[in-house]
């Protein structure tokens, strides 16, 4: 331990933890695509304001043209992968979902709890596709997901942050459940949409997410940013 600074009751030290306190959780993606590599590199970020029209003219054609595989999601739904990790399942084909630990969580402590609920129904790409027809699904995820987490991990609904990403990384509807005290990646205001708010917005207006402006950040090298630039939108 080396002391760098001492001032009144404040001290700054340089510590080298012993090996048993020093292990690093590692995610391996093999083979990694160019998009995976870019996802983990530092980039400048820019804010996009996407109207409903921009979505139809720019974002949707982009999503349809890209080939970022969601096979891992189908493997979970078909029980070909991670079946032993499922915490809760509602098998209804329209309004059901599977709840399981996100692979970012090592499940050792609830302080950084992180689970995802994956819709059984295919074809709901993101928040933009949601209408009042999806309210039963969203309410099931909220109620049953919260109950399952209380039962398994002892955290109550008011200790959880439950949200969707826009843009998501994977275009198959899924909802994030994280411990409220955990500053999980992707909880910034320009990306996370609380499930409580999503449900209320759709209760007020079924076309809310089809029509409203959605603001989010894109990284400098992202192909979608290029599409917005080419359309003269940023
Ligand atoms: O909303 P967005 O698409 O950004 O989030 C996707 C979430 O899925 C992230 O929190 C990832 O950590 C998580 N995730 C990604 N993959 C490839 C897997 C996986 O194979 N298994 C599990 N359990 N979670 C994943």
Short mmCIF file of C-alpha atoms and ligand atoms in Angstrom, two decimals:
data_model
loop_
_atom_site.label_atom_id
_atom_site.label_comp_id
_atom_site.label_asym_id
_atom_site.label_seq_id
_atom_site.Cartn_x
_atom_site.Cartn_y
_atom_site.Cartn_z
CA UNK A 1 0.00 0.00 0.00
CA UNK A 2 1.51 3.37 -1.01
CA UNK A 3 0.14 6.67 0.21
CA UNK A 4 -0.39 9.29 -2.52
CA UNK A 5 -2.01 12.02 -0.46
CA UNK A 6 -3.15 12.80 3.08
CA UNK A 7 -5.22 15.84 3.94
CA UNK A 8 -7.10 16.09 7.24
CA UNK A 9 -9.38 13.00 7.39
CA UNK A 10 -8.90 12.23 3.66
CA UNK A 11 -6.28 9.82 2.31
CA UNK A 12 -5.56 8.49 -1.19
CA UNK A 13 -3.64 5.20 -1.39
CA UNK A 14 -2.45 2.90 -4.14
CA UNK A 15 -3.43 -0.69 -3.30
CA UNK A 16 -2.61 -4.01 -4.97
CA UNK A 17 -5.33 -6.48 -3.94
CA UNK A 18 -4.30 -10.12 -3.40
CA UNK A 19 -5.12 -12.59 -6.21
CA UNK A 20 -8.25 -13.99 -4.51
CA UNK A 21 -9.84 -10.49 -4.46
CA UNK A 22 -8.66 -9.71 -7.94
CA UNK A 23 -10.57 -11.94 -10.36
CA UNK A 24 -12.12 -10.32 -13.41
CA UNK A 25 -15.39 -11.51 -14.94
CA UNK A 26 -14.79 -11.81 -18.67
CA UNK A 27 -17.16 -12.12 -21.63
CA UNK A 28 -15.75 -13.91 -24.66
CA UNK A 29 -17.39 -13.47 -28.09
CA UNK A 30 -15.92 -15.85 -30.64
CA UNK A 31 -15.97 -15.27 -33.52
CA UNK A 32 -16.69 -11.55 -33.09
CA UNK A 33 -18.12 -9.55 -35.98
CA UNK A 34 -16.89 -6.05 -36.87
CA UNK A 35 -20.02 -4.72 -35.11
CA UNK A 36 -19.11 -6.55 -31.89
CA UNK A 37 -15.60 -5.11 -31.98
CA UNK A 38 -16.92 -1.57 -32.57
CA UNK A 39 -19.46 -1.98 -29.73
CA UNK A 40 -16.64 -2.36 -27.22
CA UNK A 41 -14.35 0.39 -28.58
CA UNK A 42 -14.47 3.97 -27.32
CA UNK A 43 -16.21 6.33 -29.79
CA UNK A 44 -17.55 9.88 -29.90
CA UNK A 45 -21.33 9.91 -29.46
CA UNK A 46 -23.97 12.14 -31.06
CA UNK A 47 -27.62 12.69 -30.20
CA UNK A 48 -30.29 11.78 -32.77
CA UNK A 49 -33.88 12.97 -32.66
CA UNK A 50 -35.84 10.37 -34.56
CA UNK A 51 -39.40 11.23 -35.59
CA UNK A 52 -41.95 8.56 -36.52
CA UNK A 53 -41.27 9.40 -40.18
CA UNK A 54 -37.49 9.12 -39.69
CA UNK A 55 -38.07 5.70 -38.20
CA UNK A 56 -40.01 4.55 -41.27
CA UNK A 57 -37.66 6.15 -43.82
CA UNK A 58 -34.26 5.69 -42.22
CA UNK A 59 -34.15 3.45 -39.16
CA UNK A 60 -36.48 0.64 -40.24
CA UNK A 61 -34.77 0.09 -43.63
CA UNK A 62 -31.46 0.10 -41.75
CA UNK A 63 -32.66 -2.52 -39.22
CA UNK A 64 -34.01 -4.67 -42.04
CA UNK A 65 -30.77 -4.47 -44.00
CA UNK A 66 -28.44 -5.37 -41.16
CA UNK A 67 -27.64 -8.90 -40.13
CA UNK A 68 -26.90 -8.68 -36.42
CA UNK A 69 -28.00 -12.16 -35.40
CA UNK A 70 -30.53 -12.73 -32.62
CA UNK A 71 -29.93 -16.48 -32.68
CA UNK A 72 -28.95 -16.34 -28.99
CA UNK A 73 -32.49 -15.08 -28.21
CA UNK A 74 -34.12 -17.88 -30.22
CA UNK A 75 -31.82 -20.41 -28.50
CA UNK A 76 -33.18 -19.22 -25.13
CA UNK A 77 -36.81 -19.33 -26.30
CA UNK A 78 -36.31 -22.82 -27.77
CA UNK A 79 -34.40 -24.01 -24.65
CA UNK A 80 -31.30 -24.76 -26.71
CA UNK A 81 -29.17 -22.51 -24.50
CA UNK A 82 -29.28 -21.23 -20.91
CA UNK A 83 -32.35 -23.41 -20.13
CA UNK A 84 -30.92 -24.17 -16.67
CA UNK A 85 -30.72 -20.43 -15.92
CA UNK A 86 -34.41 -19.65 -16.48
CA UNK A 87 -35.85 -17.97 -13.40
CA UNK A 88 -39.45 -17.77 -14.60
CA UNK A 89 -41.44 -18.60 -17.71
CA UNK A 90 -44.89 -17.66 -18.94
CA UNK A 91 -45.27 -19.85 -22.03
CA UNK A 92 -48.21 -18.02 -23.62
CA UNK A 93 -47.14 -17.50 -27.28
CA UNK A 94 -48.51 -13.93 -27.46
CA UNK A 95 -48.30 -12.55 -23.93
CA UNK A 96 -45.63 -14.77 -22.38
CA UNK A 97 -41.92 -14.31 -21.73
CA UNK A 98 -38.81 -15.93 -20.29
CA UNK A 99 -36.97 -14.25 -17.40
CA UNK A 100 -33.32 -15.12 -16.88
CA UNK A 101 -30.06 -13.54 -15.69
CA UNK A 102 -28.43 -11.19 -18.17
CA UNK A 103 -24.99 -12.48 -19.04
CA UNK A 104 -23.49 -9.31 -17.55
CA UNK A 105 -24.51 -10.51 -14.04
CA UNK A 106 -22.42 -13.12 -12.23
CA UNK A 107 -25.37 -13.86 -9.86
CA UNK A 108 -23.11 -13.76 -6.81
CA UNK A 109 -24.79 -10.79 -5.10
CA UNK A 110 -28.13 -8.99 -5.51
CA UNK A 111 -26.53 -5.53 -5.31
CA UNK A 112 -25.85 -5.64 -9.06
CA UNK A 113 -28.80 -7.91 -9.96
CA UNK A 114 -29.48 -7.90 -13.71
CA UNK A 115 -32.08 -10.02 -15.46
CA UNK A 116 -33.79 -9.79 -18.83
CA UNK A 117 -37.34 -10.75 -19.79
CA UNK A 118 -37.54 -11.96 -23.40
CA UNK A 119 -40.89 -11.92 -25.20
CA UNK A 120 -42.06 -15.33 -26.49
CA UNK A 121 -43.62 -13.59 -29.48
CA UNK A 122 -41.22 -12.97 -32.33
CA UNK A 123 -41.34 -9.93 -34.60
CA UNK A 124 -41.69 -7.16 -31.98
CA UNK A 125 -38.47 -5.37 -32.85
CA UNK A 126 -38.40 -2.59 -30.27
CA UNK A 127 -40.26 0.12 -28.37
CA UNK A 128 -41.28 1.61 -31.76
CA UNK A 129 -43.43 -1.45 -32.56
CA UNK A 130 -45.37 -1.34 -29.29
CA UNK A 131 -49.09 -0.48 -29.33
CA UNK A 132 -51.94 -0.95 -26.84
CA UNK A 133 -52.22 -4.52 -28.19
CA UNK A 134 -48.98 -5.30 -26.34
CA UNK A 135 -50.24 -4.06 -22.97
CA UNK A 136 -51.14 -7.58 -21.71
CA UNK A 137 -47.58 -8.73 -22.51
CA UNK A 138 -45.98 -5.69 -20.87
CA UNK A 139 -48.20 -5.98 -17.78
CA UNK A 140 -47.33 -9.68 -17.47
CA UNK A 141 -43.61 -8.89 -17.66
CA UNK A 142 -43.99 -6.18 -15.02
CA UNK A 143 -46.14 -8.15 -12.57
CA UNK A 144 -44.87 -11.70 -12.99
CA UNK A 145 -41.23 -10.64 -13.48
CA UNK A 146 -41.34 -8.59 -10.29
CA UNK A 147 -42.99 -11.42 -8.33
CA UNK A 148 -40.44 -13.96 -9.59
CA UNK A 149 -37.53 -11.71 -8.56
CA UNK A 150 -39.03 -11.19 -5.09
CA UNK A 151 -39.45 -14.95 -4.67
CA UNK A 152 -35.97 -15.90 -5.92
CA UNK A 153 -33.81 -12.97 -4.85
CA UNK A 154 -35.81 -11.16 -2.14
CA UNK A 155 -35.81 -7.76 -3.93
CA UNK A 156 -39.16 -5.94 -4.05
CA UNK A 157 -40.56 -4.04 -7.05
CA UNK A 158 -39.61 -0.70 -5.51
CA UNK A 159 -35.98 -1.84 -5.41
CA UNK A 160 -35.85 -2.55 -9.14
CA UNK A 161 -35.28 -0.46 -12.27
CA UNK A 162 -37.35 -2.05 -15.05
CA UNK A 163 -36.82 -0.61 -18.53
CA UNK A 164 -36.42 -1.03 -22.27
CA UNK A 165 -33.59 0.29 -24.40
CA UNK A 166 -34.11 2.46 -27.45
CA UNK A 167 -32.16 1.78 -29.58
CA UNK A 168 -31.65 -1.78 -28.35
CA UNK A 169 -28.65 -3.81 -29.48
CA UNK A 170 -30.89 -6.75 -30.46
CA UNK A 171 -34.21 -6.27 -32.27
CA UNK A 172 -36.39 -8.76 -30.39
CA UNK A 173 -38.47 -7.29 -27.57
CA UNK A 174 -36.82 -7.65 -24.16
CA UNK A 175 -37.05 -5.79 -20.85
CA UNK A 176 -34.19 -5.15 -18.42
CA UNK A 177 -34.56 -5.68 -14.64
CA UNK A 178 -31.69 -4.21 -12.60
CA UNK A 179 -31.18 -3.48 -8.91
CA UNK A 180 -32.09 0.17 -8.35
CA UNK A 181 -28.85 0.82 -6.50
CA UNK A 182 -26.75 -0.53 -9.37
CA UNK A 183 -25.54 1.92 -12.02
CA UNK A 184 -25.84 -0.62 -14.81
CA UNK A 185 -24.54 0.32 -18.27
CA UNK A 186 -27.31 1.73 -20.50
CA UNK A 187 -29.46 3.38 -17.81
CA UNK A 188 -28.83 6.87 -19.14
CA UNK A 189 -31.81 9.12 -19.93
CA UNK A 190 -31.11 8.96 -23.66
CA UNK A 191 -31.44 5.18 -23.74
CA UNK A 192 -33.60 3.70 -20.95
CA UNK A 193 -37.41 3.88 -20.98
CA UNK A 194 -39.05 2.83 -17.71
CA UNK A 195 -41.62 0.07 -18.20
CA UNK A 196 -44.07 1.91 -15.91
CA UNK A 197 -43.94 4.92 -18.25
CA UNK A 198 -44.15 2.79 -21.40
CA UNK A 199 -47.32 1.11 -20.10
CA UNK A 200 -48.90 4.44 -19.13
CA UNK A 201 -48.02 6.08 -22.43
CA UNK A 202 -49.63 3.23 -24.37
CA UNK A 203 -52.70 3.34 -22.12
CA UNK A 204 -53.11 7.01 -23.06
CA UNK A 205 -52.32 6.61 -26.75
CA UNK A 206 -51.94 3.32 -28.62
CA UNK A 207 -49.83 5.05 -31.33
CA UNK A 208 -47.58 6.86 -28.84
CA UNK A 209 -44.36 5.08 -29.83
CA UNK A 210 -45.26 4.96 -33.51
CA UNK A 211 -45.53 8.72 -33.75
CA UNK A 212 -43.43 10.45 -31.09
CA UNK A 213 -39.91 11.79 -31.43
CA UNK A 214 -37.43 9.46 -29.74
CA UNK A 215 -34.04 10.82 -28.77
CA UNK A 216 -30.99 8.60 -28.45
CA UNK A 217 -27.24 8.62 -28.87
CA UNK A 218 -25.31 6.98 -31.69
CA UNK A 219 -21.60 6.31 -31.80
CA UNK A 220 -19.48 7.90 -34.50
CA UNK A 221 -18.84 4.70 -36.44
CA UNK A 222 -22.39 3.36 -36.33
CA UNK A 223 -23.93 2.69 -39.71
CA UNK A 224 -27.26 4.13 -38.56
CA UNK A 225 -25.59 7.49 -37.89
CA UNK A 226 -24.28 7.39 -41.45
CA UNK A 227 -27.84 6.78 -42.73
CA UNK A 228 -29.10 9.82 -40.76
CA UNK A 229 -26.23 11.93 -42.15
CA UNK A 230 -26.96 10.83 -45.72
CA UNK A 231 -30.60 11.80 -45.21
CA UNK A 232 -29.43 15.25 -44.06
CA UNK A 233 -30.91 14.68 -40.61
CA UNK A 234 -27.86 15.36 -38.48
O1 LIG B 1 -31.50 -3.69 -24.88
P1 LIG B 1 -30.22 -4.25 -25.41
O2 LIG B 1 -30.44 -4.93 -26.76
O3 LIG B 1 -29.15 -3.22 -25.46
O4 LIG B 1 -29.77 -5.34 -24.36
C1 LIG B 1 -29.47 -6.68 -24.63
C2 LIG B 1 -29.09 -7.35 -23.32
O5 LIG B 1 -28.91 -8.74 -23.56
C3 LIG B 1 -27.77 -6.84 -22.74
O6 LIG B 1 -27.98 -6.43 -21.40
C4 LIG B 1 -26.82 -8.04 -22.85
O7 LIG B 1 -25.90 -8.12 -21.77
C5 LIG B 1 -27.78 -9.21 -22.85
N1 LIG B 1 -27.26 -10.37 -23.58
C6 LIG B 1 -26.64 -10.34 -24.79
N2 LIG B 1 -26.35 -11.62 -25.16
C7 LIG B 1 -25.70 -11.97 -26.41
C8 LIG B 1 -26.79 -12.47 -24.18
C9 LIG B 1 -26.77 -13.89 -24.04
O8 LIG B 1 -26.29 -14.67 -24.87
N3 LIG B 1 -27.34 -14.37 -22.89
C10 LIG B 1 -27.88 -13.55 -21.93
N4 LIG B 1 -28.41 -14.12 -20.84
N5 LIG B 1 -27.91 -12.21 -22.05
C11 LIG B 1 -27.37 -11.67 -23.18
#
